[in-house]
Amino acid sequence: MLTRRELLQTLLALAGSWAALPSTSRAAPTGTSAAPFSYDWLRSEARRLAAKPYIAPSENVPAWVEQLDWDAYQSIRFDPQHALWRAEGLPFQARLFHLGLYFKHAVQIHEVVDGLAYPIHYSAGLFDYGERVGQPERLEDIGFAGFRVHVGPDFERDMFSFLGASYFRAVGGTKQYGLSARGLAIDTGLARPEEFPEFRQFWLERPGPESTGVTVHALLDSPSVAGAYRFRITPGEMTLMDVDAALYPRRAVERLGIAPLTSMYQYGENDRRVSDDFRGEIHDSDGLSIHTGSGEWIWRPLVNSPVLRVNSFLDRNPKGFGLLQRDRDFDHYLDDGAWYDLRPSVWVEPVGDWGDGAVQLVEIPTADETFDNIVAFWNPAQGFVPGQEQRFSYRLHWGSQTPIPDPVAAVISTRIGAGGIVGQKNRPPSRKFVIDFEGGRLDGLTAKASVTPVITASRGTLSDQAARPLLGTKAWRCSFDLLSEGDEPVDLRCYLRDDEGGALTETWLYQWTPASARGAC
């Protein structure tokens, strides 16, 4: 199974090398059959599909496609003069991906014009195959692997793409790709392999001359579920995706993941278990943020766990959650190739009430940055069984900041080291935790202000609890020591409050694994 990191590496290598459709797909496309299309029709089609036995996608691709290696796949290019919607001078252009390498399941792609869907057919005239591949001998309609959309006036950089299973991704103002989203996650983090639903067909609505966004529809299918999706996508400093999903199960699902996000965390300032590299940090995201239904803000720093680990944060009608890249200091990464400091955050904003459930965080061990090891999603408490339609609507925010300003101070760093006092004889084998907060009502407070740390641990002994302004900065620093025995993880919780007991900061949550259980500090 293709990892999202392999997908990302392929897309980065292909950036700037793809274009799309020839002028045979212009105006109201001619020479091809059209069918009425609407989102209501797509929902009924997904419902009809779910009532039938699952049929796996065909991998019967021509031998020359099967044999494409990395370099050969990269050498296949579209003619940039033939991007979909280019001839009409529209503010967006759609470009398609060729089958091959990791992408061998063809998807059907349609253009929707005035309520009619026109299929887009593969043609050799769409591609320049280069000397490495040469002109294929057989040119049957093999379909496409996916697509990406560019926004003017700079059509050189793409805004979002759909490629591989139900994966998709977008950029914000930094124009830098990073983590991905998925249409659906099924049984992620269980003891058995997870199921990867796939988008099997797409319908791209032609934008108007004054359009500020693009609408994409998708049909999802897997052994457990069929679904209809509508994406209304608006570019900007914060790229917005308004998503509506209608799901129809074929069978009961043990762990359903709604609005799943997939990212990478190898190491950072709080976790250096795997850090044999000249760069100070390597991650697409450094924390999970949750705005609970009760209004509490939670920050959970990510960890490169030594074992598969799943944490559940129970909630009712969450206001939002996301995988964020808060640390945007280039000096912390020193990587002018991957540009981790520019990677987007993604915030999930539910639309309507989602009821009872949990935000679940899956952390998987990884030895390097080529493997995506972090997944976060909403797991509804309501059962997911055949015969029922389940609808979920939400907005995805892709950009450098969360869309809702924190009313309280945010965690800006988490550091862990040896406990006790430096130079002290018989220094206890404790661990020191140092958390820096900044913003909200903390700004402007002096050392004379009454600020109290509220810290709890699931086991072990806490000592040396303190909170003070961090000199030379706007931040406040909270620190404490933890002394614990055994190999079991310790759940920690911390926030700062004032005299009236009101929270000055978001709540910092952490699951610390003793070094004896993870092999390194």
Short mmCIF file of C-alpha atoms in Angstrom, two decimals:
data_model
loop_
_atom_site.label_atom_id
_atom_site.label_comp_id
_atom_site.label_asym_id
_atom_site.label_seq_id
_atom_site.Cartn_x
_atom_site.Cartn_y
_atom_site.Cartn_z
CA MET A 1 0.00 0.00 0.00
CA LEU A 2 1.28 3.41 -0.96
CA THR A 3 2.23 5.58 2.01
CA ARG A 4 1.18 9.21 1.94
CA ARG A 5 4.86 10.15 2.18
CA GLU A 6 5.59 8.28 -1.07
CA LEU A 7 2.63 10.11 -2.59
CA LEU A 8 4.00 13.45 -1.38
CA GLN A 9 7.51 12.75 -2.64
CA THR A 10 6.09 11.88 -6.04
CA LEU A 11 4.00 15.03 -6.20
CA LEU A 12 6.89 17.24 -5.15
CA ALA A 13 9.08 15.71 -7.83
CA LEU A 14 6.34 16.21 -10.40
CA ALA A 15 5.56 19.81 -9.41
CA GLY A 16 5.80 22.03 -12.43
CA SER A 17 5.91 19.11 -14.85
CA TRP A 18 2.19 18.45 -15.36
CA ALA A 19 -0.48 20.06 -17.46
CA ALA A 20 -3.81 18.74 -18.66
CA LEU A 21 -6.58 18.59 -21.14
CA PRO A 22 -6.51 19.23 -24.88
CA SER A 23 -8.85 21.58 -26.62
CA THR A 24 -11.15 18.71 -27.52
CA SER A 25 -12.83 19.19 -24.12
CA ARG A 26 -13.87 22.83 -24.63
CA ALA A 27 -17.11 24.77 -24.42
CA ALA A 28 -19.91 22.27 -23.98
CA PRO A 29 -17.73 19.28 -24.88
CA THR A 30 -18.66 17.73 -28.19
CA GLY A 31 -18.20 14.24 -29.56
CA THR A 32 -18.91 12.57 -26.22
CA SER A 33 -22.04 11.47 -24.38
CA ALA A 34 -23.37 13.56 -21.51
CA ALA A 35 -25.52 12.60 -18.53
CA PRO A 36 -27.46 14.74 -16.05
CA PHE A 37 -25.54 15.30 -12.84
CA SER A 38 -26.31 16.66 -9.38
CA TYR A 39 -25.15 16.00 -5.84
CA ASP A 40 -28.53 14.43 -5.04
CA TRP A 41 -27.99 12.01 -7.92
CA LEU A 42 -24.51 11.19 -6.59
CA ARG A 43 -25.93 10.42 -3.15
CA SER A 44 -28.46 8.04 -4.69
CA GLU A 45 -25.68 6.43 -6.73
CA ALA A 46 -23.60 5.85 -3.57
CA ARG A 47 -26.64 4.38 -1.81
CA ARG A 48 -27.25 2.06 -4.77
CA LEU A 49 -23.58 1.02 -4.82
CA ALA A 50 -23.59 0.21 -1.10
CA ALA A 51 -26.49 -2.22 -1.64
CA LYS A 52 -24.31 -4.31 -3.96
CA PRO A 53 -21.30 -6.52 -3.17
CA TYR A 54 -18.00 -4.67 -3.28
CA ILE A 55 -15.95 -4.96 -6.48
CA ALA A 56 -12.26 -4.13 -6.08
CA PRO A 57 -10.74 -1.69 -8.60
CA SER A 58 -8.93 -3.26 -11.51
CA GLU A 59 -5.14 -3.24 -11.65
CA ASN A 60 -5.15 -4.48 -15.23
CA VAL A 61 -2.94 -1.74 -16.64
CA PRO A 62 -0.85 -2.16 -19.80
CA ALA A 63 2.57 -3.72 -19.33
CA TRP A 64 4.37 -0.49 -20.25
CA VAL A 65 2.52 1.34 -17.45
CA GLU A 66 3.27 -1.45 -14.99
CA GLN A 67 6.98 -1.22 -15.80
CA LEU A 68 7.36 2.55 -15.27
CA ASP A 69 10.03 3.28 -12.67
CA TRP A 70 10.50 6.52 -10.74
CA ASP A 71 12.50 8.32 -13.42
CA ALA A 72 10.27 7.13 -16.27
CA TYR A 73 7.12 8.19 -14.44
CA GLN A 74 8.53 11.66 -13.82
CA SER A 75 9.42 12.04 -17.48
CA ILE A 76 5.77 11.80 -18.61
CA ARG A 77 4.44 15.35 -19.00
CA PHE A 78 1.30 17.09 -20.16
CA ASP A 79 1.38 19.82 -22.74
CA PRO A 80 0.76 22.92 -20.56
CA GLN A 81 -1.14 24.58 -23.38
CA HIS A 82 -4.05 22.16 -22.94
CA ALA A 83 -5.10 22.55 -19.30
CA LEU A 84 -8.83 22.19 -18.68
CA TRP A 85 -10.50 25.66 -18.68
CA ARG A 86 -7.39 27.32 -20.13
CA ALA A 87 -9.00 28.01 -23.51
CA GLU A 88 -11.94 29.72 -21.83
CA GLY A 89 -9.61 32.03 -19.91
CA LEU A 90 -11.15 31.00 -16.58
CA PRO A 91 -9.50 31.78 -13.22
CA PHE A 92 -8.78 28.08 -12.54
CA GLN A 93 -7.15 25.29 -14.53
CA ALA A 94 -7.40 21.55 -13.91
CA ARG A 95 -4.59 19.15 -14.80
CA LEU A 96 -4.53 15.36 -14.70
CA PHE A 97 -2.08 12.76 -13.42
CA HIS A 98 -0.97 9.75 -15.46
CA LEU A 99 -1.30 6.18 -14.21
CA GLY A 100 1.86 4.44 -13.10
CA LEU A 101 4.37 3.88 -10.29
CA TYR A 102 2.32 3.94 -7.04
CA PHE A 103 -0.94 4.90 -8.78
CA LYS A 104 -2.38 1.97 -10.73
CA HIS A 105 -6.10 2.28 -9.96
CA ALA A 106 -7.72 4.37 -12.68
CA VAL A 107 -10.30 6.95 -11.66
CA GLN A 108 -12.99 8.29 -13.96
CA ILE A 109 -13.03 12.07 -14.25
CA HIS A 110 -15.89 14.15 -15.62
CA GLU A 111 -16.40 17.83 -16.36
CA VAL A 112 -19.80 19.22 -15.33
CA VAL A 113 -21.23 22.01 -17.51
CA ASP A 114 -24.76 23.36 -16.95
CA GLY A 115 -25.83 20.27 -15.02
CA LEU A 116 -24.47 17.78 -17.57
CA ALA A 117 -21.47 15.53 -16.91
CA TYR A 118 -19.04 14.87 -19.77
CA PRO A 119 -16.48 12.08 -19.33
CA ILE A 120 -12.86 13.01 -19.92
CA HIS A 121 -11.03 10.34 -21.88
CA TYR A 122 -7.38 9.43 -21.87
CA SER A 123 -5.52 10.22 -25.09
CA ALA A 124 -1.88 9.93 -26.11
CA GLY A 125 -2.11 13.49 -27.37
CA LEU A 126 -2.37 14.72 -23.80
CA PHE A 127 1.15 13.64 -22.86
CA ASP A 128 4.75 14.08 -23.81
CA TYR A 129 6.30 10.75 -22.85
CA GLY A 130 9.92 11.76 -23.29
CA GLU A 131 12.82 9.69 -24.58
CA ARG A 132 12.96 7.48 -21.49
CA VAL A 133 9.45 6.11 -22.08
CA GLY A 134 8.95 6.65 -25.79
CA GLN A 135 5.61 6.58 -27.57
CA PRO A 136 3.54 3.65 -26.18
CA GLU A 137 2.59 0.98 -28.71
CA ARG A 138 -0.94 0.59 -27.40
CA LEU A 139 -2.98 3.66 -26.59
CA GLU A 140 -6.26 2.36 -25.22
CA ASP A 141 -8.26 4.51 -22.79
CA ILE A 142 -6.46 3.59 -19.55
CA GLY A 143 -7.91 6.46 -17.53
CA PHE A 144 -6.10 8.73 -15.09
CA ALA A 145 -4.65 8.55 -11.59
CA GLY A 146 -6.04 11.85 -10.28
CA PHE A 147 -5.93 15.58 -10.82
CA ARG A 148 -4.77 18.90 -9.42
CA VAL A 149 -6.14 22.43 -9.74
CA HIS A 150 -4.20 25.66 -10.28
CA VAL A 151 -5.43 29.18 -9.56
CA GLY A 152 -4.56 32.29 -11.56
CA PRO A 153 -2.91 34.53 -12.26
CA ASP A 154 0.06 32.29 -11.35
CA PHE A 155 -0.83 28.96 -12.95
CA GLU A 156 2.62 27.49 -12.29
CA ARG A 157 1.76 26.44 -8.73
CA ASP A 158 -1.13 24.14 -7.89
CA MET A 159 -3.63 24.91 -5.13
CA PHE A 160 -4.90 21.40 -4.33
CA SER A 161 -4.73 17.85 -5.64
CA PHE A 162 -6.48 14.49 -5.31
CA LEU A 163 -4.24 11.48 -5.87
CA GLY A 164 -4.10 8.00 -4.35
CA ALA A 165 -6.96 6.25 -2.47
CA SER A 166 -9.02 9.04 -0.86
CA TYR A 167 -6.04 11.30 -0.13
CA PHE A 168 -6.08 14.99 -0.98
CA ARG A 169 -4.04 18.01 0.07
CA ALA A 170 -3.89 21.76 -0.38
CA VAL A 171 -1.67 24.77 0.21
CA GLY A 172 -2.29 28.12 1.87
CA GLY A 173 -0.46 31.39 1.51
CA THR A 174 3.01 29.82 1.81
CA LYS A 175 2.35 27.68 -1.32
CA GLN A 176 4.00 24.76 0.48
CA TYR A 177 2.49 21.28 0.68
CA GLY A 178 2.71 19.22 3.87
CA LEU A 179 0.20 16.98 5.60
CA SER A 180 -2.75 15.39 3.80
CA ALA A 181 -6.42 14.82 4.45
CA ARG A 182 -8.48 11.77 3.53
CA GLY A 183 -12.08 11.19 2.64
CA LEU A 184 -12.50 8.54 5.32
CA ALA A 185 -10.47 6.37 7.69
CA ILE A 186 -11.57 2.85 8.61
CA ASP A 187 -10.07 0.79 11.45
CA THR A 188 -6.99 3.00 11.75
CA GLY A 189 -4.76 2.08 14.69
CA LEU A 190 -6.26 -1.34 15.33
CA ALA A 191 -4.24 -4.55 15.58
CA ARG A 192 -5.15 -5.46 11.99
CA PRO A 193 -4.44 -3.62 8.73
CA GLU A 194 -6.66 -0.61 8.19
CA GLU A 195 -8.98 -0.29 5.22
CA PHE A 196 -8.27 2.45 2.68
CA PRO A 197 -11.44 3.66 0.91
CA GLU A 198 -10.84 5.06 -2.57
CA PHE A 199 -12.33 7.86 -4.61
CA ARG A 200 -13.36 6.02 -7.78
CA GLN A 201 -14.90 8.87 -9.80
CA PHE A 202 -14.68 12.67 -9.80
CA TRP A 203 -16.91 15.37 -11.25
CA LEU A 204 -15.32 18.83 -11.67
CA GLU A 205 -17.78 21.68 -12.08
CA ARG A 206 -16.63 24.24 -14.63
CA PRO A 207 -16.13 27.57 -12.81
CA GLY A 208 -17.47 30.84 -14.16
CA PRO A 209 -15.36 33.84 -15.25
CA GLU A 210 -15.89 35.51 -11.86
CA SER A 211 -15.71 32.37 -9.72
CA THR A 212 -13.66 32.56 -6.54
CA GLY A 213 -13.66 28.81 -5.98
CA VAL A 214 -14.08 25.35 -7.50
CA THR A 215 -16.60 22.59 -6.73
CA VAL A 216 -15.52 18.95 -6.91
CA HIS A 217 -17.70 15.87 -6.37
CA ALA A 218 -16.37 12.40 -5.64
CA LEU A 219 -17.73 8.86 -5.35
CA LEU A 220 -16.02 6.82 -2.62
CA ASP A 221 -16.00 3.03 -2.39
CA SER A 222 -14.47 0.33 -0.19
CA PRO A 223 -15.36 -3.12 1.17
CA SER A 224 -17.16 -1.49 4.12
CA VAL A 225 -18.74 1.70 2.78
CA ALA A 226 -19.76 3.74 -0.24
CA GLY A 227 -20.06 7.49 -0.07
CA ALA A 228 -20.81 10.71 -1.92
CA TYR A 229 -18.63 13.79 -1.34
CA ARG A 230 -18.90 17.43 -2.33
CA PHE A 231 -15.94 19.80 -1.95
CA ARG A 232 -16.36 23.56 -2.39
CA ILE A 233 -12.82 24.92 -2.42
CA THR A 234 -11.79 28.57 -2.11
CA PRO A 235 -8.10 29.57 -2.34
CA GLY A 236 -6.37 32.27 -0.33
CA GLU A 237 -3.93 32.82 2.51
CA MET A 238 -6.20 30.27 4.18
CA THR A 239 -7.51 27.79 1.61
CA LEU A 240 -11.01 26.69 2.60
CA MET A 241 -12.68 23.38 1.75
CA ASP A 242 -16.36 23.03 2.60
CA VAL A 243 -16.98 19.29 2.67
CA ASP A 244 -20.25 17.40 2.70
CA ALA A 245 -20.07 13.61 3.04
CA ALA A 246 -22.98 11.16 2.76
CA LEU A 247 -21.95 7.66 3.86
CA TYR A 248 -23.68 4.33 3.25
CA PRO A 249 -22.16 1.29 5.03
CA ARG A 250 -22.10 -2.20 3.56
CA ARG A 251 -21.16 -3.67 6.93
CA ALA A 252 -20.54 -2.54 10.49
CA VAL A 253 -17.30 -0.63 11.05
CA GLU A 254 -15.44 -0.93 14.34
CA ARG A 255 -13.55 2.39 14.14
CA LEU A 256 -14.83 5.04 11.77
CA GLY A 257 -12.65 8.11 11.19
CA ILE A 258 -14.41 11.28 10.01
CA ALA A 259 -12.35 14.16 8.55
CA PRO A 260 -9.06 12.24 8.95
CA LEU A 261 -5.74 14.10 8.77
CA THR A 262 -2.42 12.35 8.08
CA SER A 263 0.96 13.85 8.95
CA MET A 264 4.56 13.13 9.94
CA TYR A 265 6.43 13.69 13.20
CA GLN A 266 9.94 12.26 13.49
CA TYR A 267 11.38 14.42 16.26
CA GLY A 268 11.22 17.88 17.78
CA GLU A 269 12.11 19.82 20.90
CA ASN A 270 9.96 17.60 23.14
CA ASP A 271 10.91 14.20 21.70
CA ARG A 272 14.41 13.41 20.44
CA ARG A 273 14.16 9.63 20.54
CA VAL A 274 15.11 9.52 16.83
CA SER A 275 17.32 12.54 16.15
CA ASP A 276 20.57 11.50 14.48
CA ASP A 277 20.43 14.39 11.99
CA PHE A 278 22.02 17.82 11.61
CA ARG A 279 18.55 19.41 11.60
CA GLY A 280 17.07 20.40 14.94
CA GLU A 281 13.53 19.27 14.15
CA ILE A 282 11.79 17.20 11.46
CA HIS A 283 8.00 17.24 11.32
CA ASP A 284 5.04 18.33 9.19
CA SER A 285 3.00 19.00 12.34
CA ASP A 286 4.01 19.44 15.96
CA GLY A 287 0.73 19.14 17.82
CA LEU A 288 -2.95 18.24 17.95
CA SER A 289 -5.22 21.14 18.86
CA ILE A 290 -8.79 20.58 20.07
CA HIS A 291 -11.53 23.12 20.81
CA THR A 292 -14.00 21.06 22.82
CA GLY A 293 -17.75 21.36 22.85
CA SER A 294 -17.52 22.89 26.35
CA GLY A 295 -15.15 25.59 25.07
CA GLU A 296 -11.85 24.27 26.47
CA TRP A 297 -8.74 24.61 24.27
CA ILE A 298 -6.40 21.60 24.39
CA TRP A 299 -2.87 21.25 23.03
CA ARG A 300 -1.31 17.80 22.75
CA PRO A 301 2.32 17.83 21.48
CA LEU A 302 2.99 15.01 19.02
CA VAL A 303 5.43 12.20 19.82
CA ASN A 304 7.31 9.64 17.75
CA SER A 305 6.02 6.82 19.89
CA PRO A 306 8.16 3.67 20.29
CA VAL A 307 4.98 1.59 19.85
CA LEU A 308 1.65 2.05 18.11
CA ARG A 309 -0.38 4.30 20.38
CA VAL A 310 -3.97 5.54 20.20
CA ASN A 311 -5.30 8.32 22.46
CA SER A 312 -8.99 9.22 22.60
CA PHE A 313 -10.26 12.63 23.70
CA LEU A 314 -13.95 12.19 24.51
CA ASP A 315 -16.21 15.07 23.56
CA ARG A 316 -19.68 16.12 22.52
CA ASN A 317 -20.27 18.43 19.56
CA PRO A 318 -16.63 19.51 19.19
CA LYS A 319 -16.02 23.03 17.95
CA GLY A 320 -12.91 21.97 16.04
CA PHE A 321 -9.64 20.05 15.94
CA GLY A 322 -6.54 20.00 13.79
CA LEU A 323 -2.94 18.98 13.25
CA LEU A 324 -0.92 22.19 13.44
CA GLN A 325 2.61 23.29 12.65
CA ARG A 326 3.05 25.99 15.31
CA ASP A 327 6.83 26.25 15.20
CA ARG A 328 7.58 28.44 12.16
CA ASP A 329 11.16 29.42 12.96
CA PHE A 330 13.43 28.36 10.09
CA ASP A 331 16.42 28.20 12.44
CA HIS A 332 14.75 25.33 14.29
CA TYR A 333 14.73 23.20 11.13
CA LEU A 334 17.57 24.51 8.92
CA ASP A 335 16.06 22.74 5.92
CA ASP A 336 15.85 24.79 2.72
CA GLY A 337 14.63 21.80 0.72
CA ALA A 338 11.71 20.43 2.73
CA TRP A 339 10.81 23.85 4.21
CA TYR A 340 9.19 22.38 7.30
CA ASP A 341 8.72 25.87 8.72
CA LEU A 342 6.32 26.63 5.84
CA ARG A 343 4.21 23.46 6.05
CA PRO A 344 0.49 24.22 6.43
CA SER A 345 -1.67 23.44 9.42
CA VAL A 346 -5.14 21.96 8.85
CA TRP A 347 -8.08 22.81 11.09
CA VAL A 348 -11.36 20.86 10.97
CA GLU A 349 -14.42 22.95 11.78
CA PRO A 350 -17.57 20.80 12.17
CA VAL A 351 -20.77 22.17 10.66
CA GLY A 352 -23.79 21.30 12.78
CA ASP A 353 -23.84 18.99 15.78
CA TRP A 354 -21.69 15.87 15.57
CA GLY A 355 -23.00 14.40 18.82
CA ASP A 356 -20.97 12.17 21.13
CA GLY A 357 -17.64 10.70 20.16
CA ALA A 358 -13.93 11.30 20.44
CA VAL A 359 -11.08 12.98 18.64
CA GLN A 360 -8.63 10.12 18.21
CA LEU A 361 -4.89 10.51 17.75
CA VAL A 362 -2.85 7.63 16.31
CA GLU A 363 0.95 7.77 16.72
CA ILE A 364 3.06 5.16 14.91
CA PRO A 365 6.83 4.65 15.30
CA THR A 366 8.97 5.96 12.44
CA ALA A 367 12.74 5.91 11.93
CA ASP A 368 12.80 8.68 9.33
CA GLU A 369 10.79 11.40 7.64
CA THR A 370 9.67 9.31 4.66
CA PHE A 371 6.80 7.69 6.58
CA ASP A 372 3.63 9.42 7.72
CA ASN A 373 3.08 8.23 11.26
CA ILE A 374 0.40 10.56 12.65
CA VAL A 375 -3.36 10.32 12.07
CA ALA A 376 -6.14 12.34 13.74
CA PHE A 377 -9.89 12.06 13.14
CA TRP A 378 -13.34 12.24 14.74
CA ASN A 379 -14.73 8.85 15.83
CA PRO A 380 -18.50 9.11 16.36
CA ALA A 381 -19.98 7.14 19.23
CA GLN A 382 -23.05 6.31 17.16
CA GLY A 383 -22.84 2.91 15.51
CA PHE A 384 -22.13 2.72 11.78
CA VAL A 385 -24.27 -0.11 10.43
CA PRO A 386 -25.82 -1.04 7.07
CA GLY A 387 -29.11 0.51 6.03
CA GLN A 388 -28.39 3.93 7.51
CA GLU A 389 -27.21 7.12 5.83
CA GLN A 390 -24.82 9.21 7.89
CA ARG A 391 -24.12 12.81 6.88
CA PHE A 392 -21.17 14.88 8.04
CA SER A 393 -20.39 18.44 7.00
CA TYR A 394 -17.25 20.32 7.92
CA ARG A 395 -14.86 23.00 6.77
CA LEU A 396 -11.11 22.39 6.35
CA HIS A 397 -8.80 25.38 6.84
CA TRP A 398 -5.37 24.98 5.19
CA GLY A 399 -2.85 27.64 6.20
CA SER A 400 -0.25 28.85 8.66
CA GLN A 401 -2.64 29.77 11.48
CA THR A 402 -5.76 28.33 13.09
CA PRO A 403 -8.84 30.22 11.91
CA ILE A 404 -10.20 30.98 15.40
CA PRO A 405 -7.95 33.20 17.58
CA ASP A 406 -7.22 31.50 20.89
CA PRO A 407 -8.89 33.47 23.71
CA VAL A 408 -6.27 32.05 26.06
CA ALA A 409 -2.48 31.74 25.89
CA ALA A 410 -1.16 28.98 23.64
CA VAL A 411 1.62 26.47 24.23
CA ILE A 412 4.61 27.52 22.11
CA SER A 413 7.12 24.88 23.23
CA THR A 414 7.51 21.72 25.30
CA ARG A 415 10.91 20.52 26.52
CA ILE A 416 11.91 17.55 28.65
CA GLY A 417 15.19 16.82 30.41
CA ALA A 418 16.85 15.55 33.58
CA GLY A 419 15.07 16.60 36.77
CA GLY A 420 16.43 18.04 39.97
CA ILE A 421 18.91 20.90 40.42
CA VAL A 422 22.03 20.98 38.27
CA GLY A 423 25.12 20.22 40.38
CA GLN A 424 23.11 18.78 43.24
CA LYS A 425 24.55 15.61 44.78
CA ASN A 426 22.38 12.49 44.62
CA ARG A 427 20.25 14.09 41.94
CA PRO A 428 16.94 12.14 41.83
CA PRO A 429 16.11 10.13 38.67
CA SER A 430 13.21 12.42 37.83
CA ARG A 431 12.32 14.16 34.58
CA LYS A 432 11.83 17.89 34.23
CA PHE A 433 9.04 19.24 32.01
CA VAL A 434 9.22 22.83 30.78
CA ILE A 435 6.21 24.35 28.99
CA ASP A 436 6.18 27.87 27.56
CA PHE A 437 2.87 29.72 27.05
CA GLU A 438 2.30 32.96 25.17
CA GLY A 439 -0.64 35.21 24.30
CA GLY A 440 -4.08 35.87 25.71
CA ARG A 441 -4.30 37.52 29.11
CA LEU A 442 -0.73 36.46 29.95
CA ASP A 443 0.55 39.26 27.72
CA GLY A 444 1.56 42.20 29.85
CA LEU A 445 1.51 40.37 33.19
CA THR A 446 4.55 40.93 35.41
CA ALA A 447 6.27 38.63 37.86
CA LYS A 448 4.10 40.14 40.61
CA ALA A 449 0.92 38.81 39.02
CA SER A 450 -0.77 35.90 40.72
CA VAL A 451 -0.37 33.03 38.27
CA THR A 452 -0.73 29.46 39.53
CA PRO A 453 0.17 26.26 37.66
CA VAL A 454 -2.43 23.48 37.83
CA ILE A 455 -0.66 20.18 37.16
CA THR A 456 -1.84 16.58 37.51
CA ALA A 457 -0.27 13.20 36.73
CA SER A 458 -1.92 9.78 36.34
CA ARG A 459 0.84 8.29 38.50
CA GLY A 460 4.17 9.26 40.08
CA THR A 461 5.16 12.21 42.24
CA LEU A 462 5.21 15.86 41.14
CA SER A 463 7.59 18.41 42.63
CA ASP A 464 9.14 21.85 42.03
CA GLN A 465 6.03 23.22 40.34
CA ALA A 466 6.49 26.83 39.25
CA ALA A 467 5.31 29.50 36.81
CA ARG A 468 7.12 32.73 35.96
CA PRO A 469 7.68 35.19 33.11
CA LEU A 470 10.42 34.07 30.72
CA LEU A 471 12.82 37.01 30.72
CA GLY A 472 13.48 38.63 27.36
CA THR A 473 10.27 37.25 25.83
CA LYS A 474 6.50 37.67 26.06
CA ALA A 475 6.11 34.09 27.28
CA TRP A 476 5.47 32.56 30.67
CA ARG A 477 7.29 29.38 31.65
CA CYS A 478 5.81 26.55 33.68
CA SER A 479 8.10 23.80 34.96
CA PHE A 480 7.81 20.75 37.18
CA ASP A 481 9.59 17.49 37.98
CA LEU A 482 8.05 14.02 37.71
CA LEU A 483 9.39 11.01 39.61
CA SER A 484 7.83 7.72 38.57
CA GLU A 485 8.66 4.03 38.65
CA GLY A 486 7.88 1.30 36.15
CA ASP A 487 7.44 1.31 32.39
CA GLU A 488 3.80 2.37 32.12
CA PRO A 489 3.13 5.71 30.39
CA VAL A 490 2.18 8.71 32.52
CA ASP A 491 -0.65 11.04 31.48
CA LEU A 492 0.11 14.65 32.35
CA ARG A 493 -2.13 17.71 32.35
CA CYS A 494 -1.18 21.35 32.94
CA TYR A 495 -2.59 24.88 32.60
CA LEU A 496 -2.09 28.26 34.26
CA ARG A 497 -4.84 30.11 36.15
CA ASP A 498 -5.28 33.41 37.95
CA ASP A 499 -6.61 34.26 41.44
CA GLU A 500 -10.23 33.84 40.39
CA GLY A 501 -9.47 30.35 39.11
CA GLY A 502 -10.01 31.25 35.46
CA ALA A 503 -7.83 29.55 32.87
CA LEU A 504 -5.14 31.85 31.44
CA THR A 505 -3.88 29.23 29.00
CA GLU A 506 -5.02 26.31 26.92
CA THR A 507 -4.69 22.91 28.56
CA TRP A 508 -1.44 21.09 27.84
CA LEU A 509 -1.82 17.31 27.68
CA TYR A 510 1.05 14.86 27.35
CA GLN A 511 1.59 11.13 27.51
CA TRP A 512 5.14 10.51 28.68
CA THR A 513 6.76 7.10 28.24
CA PRO A 514 9.68 6.29 30.59
CA ALA A 515 13.05 5.82 28.91
CA SER A 516 13.17 2.20 30.06
CA ALA A 517 10.16 1.50 27.84
CA ARG A 518 11.29 3.48 24.79
CA GLY A 519 15.02 2.81 24.64
CA ALA A 520 16.15 6.46 24.65
CA CYS A 521 15.51 9.79 26.36
#
